[in-house]
XYZ file of C-alpha atoms in Angstrom:
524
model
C 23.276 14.256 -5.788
C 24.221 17.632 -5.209
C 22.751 17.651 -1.811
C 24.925 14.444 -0.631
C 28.247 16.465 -2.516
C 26.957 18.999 -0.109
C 27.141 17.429 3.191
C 30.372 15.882 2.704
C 31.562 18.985 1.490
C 30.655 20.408 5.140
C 31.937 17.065 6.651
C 35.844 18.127 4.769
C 35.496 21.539 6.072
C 34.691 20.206 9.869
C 37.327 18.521 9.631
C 39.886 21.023 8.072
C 38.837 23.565 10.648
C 40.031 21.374 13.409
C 43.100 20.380 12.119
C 43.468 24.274 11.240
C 42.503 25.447 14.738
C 45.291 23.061 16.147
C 47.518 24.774 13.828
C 46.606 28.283 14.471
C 47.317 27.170 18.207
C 50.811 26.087 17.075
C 51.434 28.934 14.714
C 49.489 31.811 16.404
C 47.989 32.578 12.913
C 44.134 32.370 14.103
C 43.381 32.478 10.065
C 44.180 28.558 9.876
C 41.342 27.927 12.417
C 39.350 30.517 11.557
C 38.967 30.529 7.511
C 37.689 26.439 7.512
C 35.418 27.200 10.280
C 33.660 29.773 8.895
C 33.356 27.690 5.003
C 31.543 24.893 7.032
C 29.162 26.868 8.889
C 28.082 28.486 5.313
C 27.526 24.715 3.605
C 25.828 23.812 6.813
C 23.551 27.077 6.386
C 22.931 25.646 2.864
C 22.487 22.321 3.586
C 20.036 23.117 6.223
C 18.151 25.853 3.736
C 17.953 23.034 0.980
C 16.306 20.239 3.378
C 13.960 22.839 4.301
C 13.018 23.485 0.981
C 12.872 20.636 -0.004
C 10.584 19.352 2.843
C 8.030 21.866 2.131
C 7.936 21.124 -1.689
C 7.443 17.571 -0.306
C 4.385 19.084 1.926
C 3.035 21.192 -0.747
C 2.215 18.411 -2.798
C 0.979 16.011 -0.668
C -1.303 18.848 0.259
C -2.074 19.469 -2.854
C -2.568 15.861 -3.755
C -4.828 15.907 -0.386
C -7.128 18.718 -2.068
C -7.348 17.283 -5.167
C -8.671 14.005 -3.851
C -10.815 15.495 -1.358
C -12.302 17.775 -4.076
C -13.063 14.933 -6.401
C -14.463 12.852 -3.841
C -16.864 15.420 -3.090
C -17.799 16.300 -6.686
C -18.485 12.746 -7.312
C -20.664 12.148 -4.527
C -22.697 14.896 -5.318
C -22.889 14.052 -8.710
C -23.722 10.717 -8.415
C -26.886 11.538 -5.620
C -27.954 14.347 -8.191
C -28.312 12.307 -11.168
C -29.557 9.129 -9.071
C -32.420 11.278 -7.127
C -33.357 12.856 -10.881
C -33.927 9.768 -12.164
C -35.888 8.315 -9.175
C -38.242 11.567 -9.125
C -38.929 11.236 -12.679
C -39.758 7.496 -12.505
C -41.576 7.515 -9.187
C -43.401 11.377 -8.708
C -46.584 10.401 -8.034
C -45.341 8.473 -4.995
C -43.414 11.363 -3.765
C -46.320 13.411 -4.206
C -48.233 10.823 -1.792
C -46.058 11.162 0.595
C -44.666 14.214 1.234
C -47.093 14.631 4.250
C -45.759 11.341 5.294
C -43.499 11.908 8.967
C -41.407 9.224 8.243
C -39.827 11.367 4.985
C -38.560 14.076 6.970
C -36.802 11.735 8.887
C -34.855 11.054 6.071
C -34.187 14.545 5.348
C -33.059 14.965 8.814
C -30.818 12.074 8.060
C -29.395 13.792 5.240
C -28.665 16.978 6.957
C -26.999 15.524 9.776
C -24.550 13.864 7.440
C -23.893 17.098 5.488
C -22.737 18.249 8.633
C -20.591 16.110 9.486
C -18.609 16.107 6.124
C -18.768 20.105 6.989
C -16.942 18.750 10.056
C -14.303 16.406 8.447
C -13.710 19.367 6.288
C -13.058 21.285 9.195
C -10.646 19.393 10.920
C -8.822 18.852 7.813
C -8.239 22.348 7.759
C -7.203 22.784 11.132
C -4.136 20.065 10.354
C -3.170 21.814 7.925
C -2.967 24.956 9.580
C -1.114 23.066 12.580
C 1.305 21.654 10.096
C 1.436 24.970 7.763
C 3.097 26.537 11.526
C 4.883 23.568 12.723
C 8.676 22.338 11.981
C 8.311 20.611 8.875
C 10.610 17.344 9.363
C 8.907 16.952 12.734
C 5.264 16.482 11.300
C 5.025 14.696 7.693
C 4.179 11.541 9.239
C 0.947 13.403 11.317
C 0.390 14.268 7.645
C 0.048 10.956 6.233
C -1.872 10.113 9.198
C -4.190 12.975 8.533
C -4.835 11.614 4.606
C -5.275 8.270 5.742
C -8.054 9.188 8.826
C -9.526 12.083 6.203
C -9.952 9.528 3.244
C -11.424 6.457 5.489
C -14.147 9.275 7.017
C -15.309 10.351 3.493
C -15.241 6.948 2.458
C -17.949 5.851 5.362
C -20.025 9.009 4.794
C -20.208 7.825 0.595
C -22.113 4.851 1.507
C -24.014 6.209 4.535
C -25.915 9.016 2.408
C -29.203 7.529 1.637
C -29.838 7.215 -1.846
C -33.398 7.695 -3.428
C -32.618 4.548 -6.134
C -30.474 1.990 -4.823
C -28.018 0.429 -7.724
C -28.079 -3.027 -8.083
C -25.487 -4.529 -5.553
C -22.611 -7.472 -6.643
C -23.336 -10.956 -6.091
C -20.687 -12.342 -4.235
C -19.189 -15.689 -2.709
C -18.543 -15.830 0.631
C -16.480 -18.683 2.351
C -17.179 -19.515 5.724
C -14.999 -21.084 8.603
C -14.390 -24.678 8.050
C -17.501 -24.797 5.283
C -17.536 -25.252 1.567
C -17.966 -21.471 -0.596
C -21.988 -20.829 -0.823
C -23.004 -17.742 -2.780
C -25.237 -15.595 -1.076
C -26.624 -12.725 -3.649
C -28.312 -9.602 -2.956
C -30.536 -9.014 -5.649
C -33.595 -10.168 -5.584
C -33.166 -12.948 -8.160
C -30.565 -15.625 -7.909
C -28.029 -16.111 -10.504
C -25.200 -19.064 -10.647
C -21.511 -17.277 -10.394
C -20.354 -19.900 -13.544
C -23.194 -18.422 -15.737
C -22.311 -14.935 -13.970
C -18.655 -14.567 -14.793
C -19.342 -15.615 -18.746
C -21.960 -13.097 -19.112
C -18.868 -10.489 -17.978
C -16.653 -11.995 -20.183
C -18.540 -11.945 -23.034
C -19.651 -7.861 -22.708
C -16.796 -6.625 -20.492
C -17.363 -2.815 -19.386
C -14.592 -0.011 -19.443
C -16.063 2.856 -19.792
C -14.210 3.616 -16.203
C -10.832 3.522 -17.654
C -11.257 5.655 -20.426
C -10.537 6.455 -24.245
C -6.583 5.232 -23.693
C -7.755 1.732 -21.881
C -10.667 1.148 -24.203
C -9.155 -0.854 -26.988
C -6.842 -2.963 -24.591
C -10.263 -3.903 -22.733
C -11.700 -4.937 -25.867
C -10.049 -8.120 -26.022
C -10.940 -11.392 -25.584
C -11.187 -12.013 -21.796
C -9.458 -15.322 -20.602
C -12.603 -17.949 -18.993
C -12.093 -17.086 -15.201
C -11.229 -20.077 -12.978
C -12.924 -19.824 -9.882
C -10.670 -20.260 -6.889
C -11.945 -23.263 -4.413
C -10.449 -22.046 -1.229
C -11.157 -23.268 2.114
C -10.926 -22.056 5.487
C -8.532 -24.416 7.701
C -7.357 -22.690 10.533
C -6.677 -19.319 12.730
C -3.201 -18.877 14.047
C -3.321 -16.766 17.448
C 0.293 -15.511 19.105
C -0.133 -12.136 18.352
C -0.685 -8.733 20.586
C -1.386 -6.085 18.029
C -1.817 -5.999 14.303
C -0.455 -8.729 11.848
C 0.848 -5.885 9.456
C 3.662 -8.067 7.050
C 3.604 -11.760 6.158
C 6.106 -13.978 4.172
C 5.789 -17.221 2.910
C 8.693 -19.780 1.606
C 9.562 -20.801 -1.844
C 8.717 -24.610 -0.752
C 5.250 -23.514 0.722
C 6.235 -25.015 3.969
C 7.167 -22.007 6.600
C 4.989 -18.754 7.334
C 6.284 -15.859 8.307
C 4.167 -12.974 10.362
C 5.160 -9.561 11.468
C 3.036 -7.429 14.008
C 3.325 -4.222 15.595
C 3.649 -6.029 18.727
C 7.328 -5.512 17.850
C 7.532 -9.318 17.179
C 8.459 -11.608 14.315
C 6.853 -15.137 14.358
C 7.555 -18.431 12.363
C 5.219 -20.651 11.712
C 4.641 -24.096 10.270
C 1.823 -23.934 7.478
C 0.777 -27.833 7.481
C 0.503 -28.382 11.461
C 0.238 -25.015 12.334
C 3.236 -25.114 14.966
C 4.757 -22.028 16.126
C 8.751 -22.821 15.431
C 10.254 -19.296 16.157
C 9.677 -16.061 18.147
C 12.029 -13.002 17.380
C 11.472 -10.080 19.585
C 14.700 -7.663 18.945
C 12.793 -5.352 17.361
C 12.200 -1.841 19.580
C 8.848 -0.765 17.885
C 6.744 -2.071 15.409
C 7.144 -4.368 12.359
C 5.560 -3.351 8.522
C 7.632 -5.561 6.485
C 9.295 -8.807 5.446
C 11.413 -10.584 3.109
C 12.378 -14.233 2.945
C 15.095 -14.797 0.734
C 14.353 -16.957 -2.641
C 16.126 -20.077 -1.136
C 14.931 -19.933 2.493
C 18.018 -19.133 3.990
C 17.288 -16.170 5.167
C 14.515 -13.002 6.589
C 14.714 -9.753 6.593
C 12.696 -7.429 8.810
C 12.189 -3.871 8.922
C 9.644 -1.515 10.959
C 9.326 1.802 13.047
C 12.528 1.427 14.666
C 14.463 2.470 11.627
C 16.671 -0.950 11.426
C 16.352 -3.779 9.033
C 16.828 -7.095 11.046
C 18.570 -10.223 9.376
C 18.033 -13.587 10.248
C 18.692 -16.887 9.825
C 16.042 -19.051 8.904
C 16.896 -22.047 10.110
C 18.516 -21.623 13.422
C 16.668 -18.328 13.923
C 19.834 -16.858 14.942
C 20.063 -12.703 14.406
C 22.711 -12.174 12.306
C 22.747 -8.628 11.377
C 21.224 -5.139 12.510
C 20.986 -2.648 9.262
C 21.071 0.521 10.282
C 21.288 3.518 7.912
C 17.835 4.975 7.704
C 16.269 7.816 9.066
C 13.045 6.975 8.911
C 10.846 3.974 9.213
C 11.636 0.854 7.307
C 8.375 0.340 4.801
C 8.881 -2.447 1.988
C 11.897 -5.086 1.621
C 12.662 -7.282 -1.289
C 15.707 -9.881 -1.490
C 17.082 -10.273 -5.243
C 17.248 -13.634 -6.510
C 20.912 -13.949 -6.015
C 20.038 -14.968 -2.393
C 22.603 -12.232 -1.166
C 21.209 -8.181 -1.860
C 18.698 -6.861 -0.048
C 16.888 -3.692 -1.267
C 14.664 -1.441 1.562
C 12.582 1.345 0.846
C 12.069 3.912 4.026
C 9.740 7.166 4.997
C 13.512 8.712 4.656
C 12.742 9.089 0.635
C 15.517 6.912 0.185
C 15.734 3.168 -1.334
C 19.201 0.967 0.117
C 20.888 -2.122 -1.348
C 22.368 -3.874 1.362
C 24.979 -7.258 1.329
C 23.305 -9.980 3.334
C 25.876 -12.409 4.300
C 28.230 -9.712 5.679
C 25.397 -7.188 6.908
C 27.024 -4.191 5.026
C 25.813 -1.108 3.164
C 26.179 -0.819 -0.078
C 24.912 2.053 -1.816
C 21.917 4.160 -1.976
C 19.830 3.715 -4.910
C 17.820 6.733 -4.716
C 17.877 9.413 -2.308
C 14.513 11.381 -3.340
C 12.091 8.840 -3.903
C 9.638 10.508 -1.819
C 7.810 9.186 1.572
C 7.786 5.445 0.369
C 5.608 2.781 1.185
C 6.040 0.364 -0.931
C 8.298 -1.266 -2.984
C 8.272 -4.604 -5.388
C 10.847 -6.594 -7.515
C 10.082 -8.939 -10.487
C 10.657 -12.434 -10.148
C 14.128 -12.291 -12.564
C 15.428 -9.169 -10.926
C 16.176 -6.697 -13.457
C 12.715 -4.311 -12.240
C 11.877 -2.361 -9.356
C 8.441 -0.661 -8.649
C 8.425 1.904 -5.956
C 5.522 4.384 -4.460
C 4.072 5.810 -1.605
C 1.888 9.442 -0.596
C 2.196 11.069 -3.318
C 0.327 8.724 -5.485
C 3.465 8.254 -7.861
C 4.906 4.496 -8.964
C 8.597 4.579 -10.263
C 9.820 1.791 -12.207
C 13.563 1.875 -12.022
C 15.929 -0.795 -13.875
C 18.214 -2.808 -13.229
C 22.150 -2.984 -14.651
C 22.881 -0.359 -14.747
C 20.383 1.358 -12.535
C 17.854 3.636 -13.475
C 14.719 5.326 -14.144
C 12.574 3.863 -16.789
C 8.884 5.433 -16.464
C 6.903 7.066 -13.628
C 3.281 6.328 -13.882
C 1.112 9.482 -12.470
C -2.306 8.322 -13.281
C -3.036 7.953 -9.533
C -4.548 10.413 -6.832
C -4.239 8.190 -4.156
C -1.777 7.047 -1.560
C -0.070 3.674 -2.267
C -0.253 0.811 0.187
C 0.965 -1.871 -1.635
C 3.003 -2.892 -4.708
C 3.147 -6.219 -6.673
C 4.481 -7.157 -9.919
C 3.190 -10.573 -11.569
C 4.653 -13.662 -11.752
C 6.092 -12.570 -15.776
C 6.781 -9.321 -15.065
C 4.520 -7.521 -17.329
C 1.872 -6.070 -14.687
C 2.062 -3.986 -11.662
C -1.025 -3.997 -9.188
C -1.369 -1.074 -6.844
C -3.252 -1.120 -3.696
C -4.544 2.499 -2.867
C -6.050 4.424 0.669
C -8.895 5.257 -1.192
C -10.147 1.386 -1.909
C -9.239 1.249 -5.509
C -6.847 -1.348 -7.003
C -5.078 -0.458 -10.283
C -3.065 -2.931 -12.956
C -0.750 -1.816 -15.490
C 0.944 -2.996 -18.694
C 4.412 -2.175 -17.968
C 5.400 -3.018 -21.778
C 3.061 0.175 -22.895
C 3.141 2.169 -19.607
C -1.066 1.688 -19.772
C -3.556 1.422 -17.495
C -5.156 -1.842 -18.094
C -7.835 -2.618 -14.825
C -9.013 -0.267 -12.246
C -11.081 -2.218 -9.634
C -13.693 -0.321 -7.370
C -14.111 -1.331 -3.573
C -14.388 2.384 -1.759
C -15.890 0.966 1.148
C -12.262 0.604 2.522
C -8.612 1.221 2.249
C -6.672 -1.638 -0.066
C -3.882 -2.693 2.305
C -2.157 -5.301 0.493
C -1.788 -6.738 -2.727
C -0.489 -10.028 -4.278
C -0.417 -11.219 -7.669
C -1.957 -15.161 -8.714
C 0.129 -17.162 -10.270
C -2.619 -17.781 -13.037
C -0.907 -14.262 -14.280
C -4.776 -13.089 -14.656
C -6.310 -12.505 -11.264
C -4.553 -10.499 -8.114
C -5.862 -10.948 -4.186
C -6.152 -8.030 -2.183
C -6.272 -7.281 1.540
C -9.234 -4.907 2.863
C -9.949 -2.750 5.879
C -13.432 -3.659 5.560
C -12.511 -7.247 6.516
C -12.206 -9.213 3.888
C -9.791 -10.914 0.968
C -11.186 -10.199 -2.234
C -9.629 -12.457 -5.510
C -10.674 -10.457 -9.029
C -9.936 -11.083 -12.679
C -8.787 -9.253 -15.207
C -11.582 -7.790 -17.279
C -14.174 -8.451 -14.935
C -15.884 -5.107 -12.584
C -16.787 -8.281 -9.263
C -14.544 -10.045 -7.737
C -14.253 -13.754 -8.244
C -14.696 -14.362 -4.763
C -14.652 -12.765 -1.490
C -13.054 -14.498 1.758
C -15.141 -12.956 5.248
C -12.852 -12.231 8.201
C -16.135 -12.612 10.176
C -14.972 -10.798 13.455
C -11.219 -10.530 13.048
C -11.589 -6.900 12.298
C -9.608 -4.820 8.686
C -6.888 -7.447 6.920
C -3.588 -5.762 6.957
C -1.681 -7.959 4.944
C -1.777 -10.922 2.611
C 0.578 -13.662 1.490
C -0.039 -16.391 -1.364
C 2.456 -19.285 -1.312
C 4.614 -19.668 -4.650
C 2.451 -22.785 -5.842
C -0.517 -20.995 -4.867
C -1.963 -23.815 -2.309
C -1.755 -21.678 0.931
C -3.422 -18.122 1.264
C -3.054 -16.036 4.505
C -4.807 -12.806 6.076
C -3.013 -10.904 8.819
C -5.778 -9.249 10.823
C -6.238 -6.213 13.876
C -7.082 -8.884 16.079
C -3.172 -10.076 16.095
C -4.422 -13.283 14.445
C -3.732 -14.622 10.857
C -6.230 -16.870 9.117
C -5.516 -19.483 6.302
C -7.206 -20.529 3.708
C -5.690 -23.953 1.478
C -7.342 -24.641 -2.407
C -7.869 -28.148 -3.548
């Protein structure tokens, strides 16, 4: 707050000093001109030492969040290959012993090594960005930093599962769904085990020993019977150049709505697939949509820094936003049909009037780089987070800040809030996905899939299970309670999902993909 007082302090004092220099030109008294001139340049000084600082407390702790996941990445790696190779000695020596002679076992030490040095050379180059940022302008080069934590995280990631481990853990059975097929499991382990008799064994023993002392007694309780989802493949929707990186669907279940960095919005018709619109005003591009609750109208926001509004029907532009100075992240339209709310890399989160395609306030100014952003289905809660790790729950009427949760090291990619309100999901860079109780401000469900970034997030409307988007290529549905996911939907060569979308009567799933297509998936 004091910052804005600030620059509209300086804005006055502009202006005073050119009504005072056409005065001292009148008068010959150079003081009029001279006194308001030299006031503004001062609160410009200021103003320009107070966005410095604050930028570099900004990239002191996302640096410091960077180290701190780095270094417990790398203590838990080692950890876990120490106490997995003790355990395999002490059960298997004597077949060790046989083969130390063997050539085929230094192989595997030469594997080992090599990899060590190339985490010595992720390590490296980390260093060396942050030495390059450390001497660079620091508004010029905090999005080369989130780059940096995103490339840095996915190469540690890779190198956890490509260490060879002397005692392989038993590996999740999952379901796959195949193109135009019915679901057929297809487990690892050596013995084969029914996903009905599967899920109750969970149920009835549920772990949480990875949530801790504080999430212990919540996990205790008795675990809803999963339903297992029956979805099928019916079709791939191809239009697109470049990554399908937002999707929307309607309140009827009827239109689909797909946003790619091709710089292109395209609308689609769910039941016969036909392409119905094609809006290309955007100059760079897209990372989000918003369809409004009665399909009147989308909202569309990317790297160009504007917010486009449309009309649904017609497909006629109606409105350019422009206000931010930075890219446009996460939109959500409140249920009144009529405010929008955008969250931007500018730290800053924007109501907005739809019909007239006005500004209307900002709702906070130093939110931090944001990514993400979510409302609740009766509009009186809004969940926002990005780099730094941090979700905000503001509310509504009047507006304000009701709890940050802090419990996470990671990077936030996505946001959702169930269907009741009463749980936020989190989709993180380093693979995890998180669900809290927002009545108790608890961490209730940490799921486990560090093969790959979680992109996207949505929540069931079973209130119990959420479906996330992976880089790794797949959907994966879990349940609350339970470590596997329900099922898992393969991309097959489509390449990382990006984004997911679940219609409102939960019939229709879609996966935006790298390839620029978008599959869907319907449930009888």
């Amino acid at each position: 707050m004091l910052t804005h007082r600030l620059k509209i302090a300086e804005c006055i004092f502009v202006a005073v000093s050119i009504i005072g220099w056409a005065v001292a030109a009148a008068s010959g008294q150079i003081i009029y001109g001279a006194v308001p001139l030299s006031i503004a340049l001062l609160l410009n000084l200021i103003n320009r030492l107070r966005f410095e600082q604050q930028s570099r407390n900004r990239l002191t702790g996302a640096m410091a969040q960077l180290h701190r996941q780095v270094s417990q990445e790398s203590q838990s790696l080692y950890q876990q290959q120490q106490k997995q190779a003790l355990a395999s000695l002490q059960a298997k020596l004597p077949d060790y012993l046989a083969q130390i002679e063997n050539p085929a076992s230094e192989l595997g030490a030469i594997k080992i090594a090599q990899l060590q040095a190339r985490i010595v050379s992720v390590e490296q180059s980390l260093r060396n960005v942050v030495d390059y940022l450390n001497s660079a302008s620091l508004p010029n080069h905090i999005e080369q930093l989130e780059a940096a934590i995103a490339q840095v995280t996915a190469d540690l990631d890779k190198l956890h599962y490509q260490i060879p481990i002397a005692a392989a853990p038993e590996q999740p059975t999952h379901w796959h769904t195949e193109a135009g097929g019915e679901p057929s499991l297809f487990p690892v382990a050596s013995e084969s085990v029914s996903p009905v008799s599967k899920a109750e064994e969970v149920c009835r023993d549920v772990p949480v020993e990875r949530l801790g002392e504080d999430v212990r007694a919540y996990s205790s309780r008795v675990v809803p019977e999963p339903i297992l989802p029956n979805w099928n493949f019916r079709l791939t929707l191809k239009g697109h150049q470049d990554w399908v990186s937002a999707l929307a669907m309607s309140a009827d279940g009827q239109i689909l709505v797909s946003g790619s960095l091709d710089k292109t919005v395209k609308l689609w018709h769910l039941e016969t697939a036909d392409l119905i619109h094609t809006f290309s005003d955007h100059q760079q591009g897209i990372l989000c949509l918003s369809l409004s609750p009665d399909g009147k109208w989308l909202a569309s926001g990317g790297f160009d820094q504007t917010i486009k509004v449309w009309k649904l029907e017609t497909g006629e532009l109606c409105h350019t936003l422009i206000g931010h100075n930075g890219s446009v992240r996460s939109l959500v339209i409140m249920p009144d049909n009529q405010t929008l709310i955008s969250g931007s890399f500018d730290q800053t989160i924007k109501l907005w009037q739809l019909d007239q395609g006005k500004f209307v306030q900002d709702l906070v100014q130093d939110a931090g780089r944001l990514s993400a952003i979510a409302l609740s289905p009766d509009g009186k809660t809004l969940a926002s987070g990005g780099g730094d790790g941090i979700v905000d729950l503001w509310h509504f009427q009047p507006f304000d800040l009701e709890f940050s949760l802090t419990d996470n090291l990671s990077s936030i990619n996505s946001l959702a809030l169930s269907p009741d309100g009463r749980r936020l999901a989190a989709a993180c860079t380093d693979g995890t996905l998180k669900v809290w109780q927002l009545d108790r401000a608890e961490l209730i469900e940490m799921w486990q899939c560090p093969s790959a970034p979680a992109m996207s997030i949505v929540f069931s409307d079973n209130q119990q299970s959420a479906i996330a988007a992976h880089a790794d290529g797949t959907i994966k549905i879990w349940w609350l309670g339970i470590d596997e996911p329900l099922l898992v939907l393969d991309n097959n060569d489509a390449g990382s999902v990006v984004s997911v979308a679940l219609s409102p009567d939960g019939q229709w799933l879609a996966g935006g993909n790298r390839d620029g297509t978008v599959k869907l998936w319907q449930q009888f």
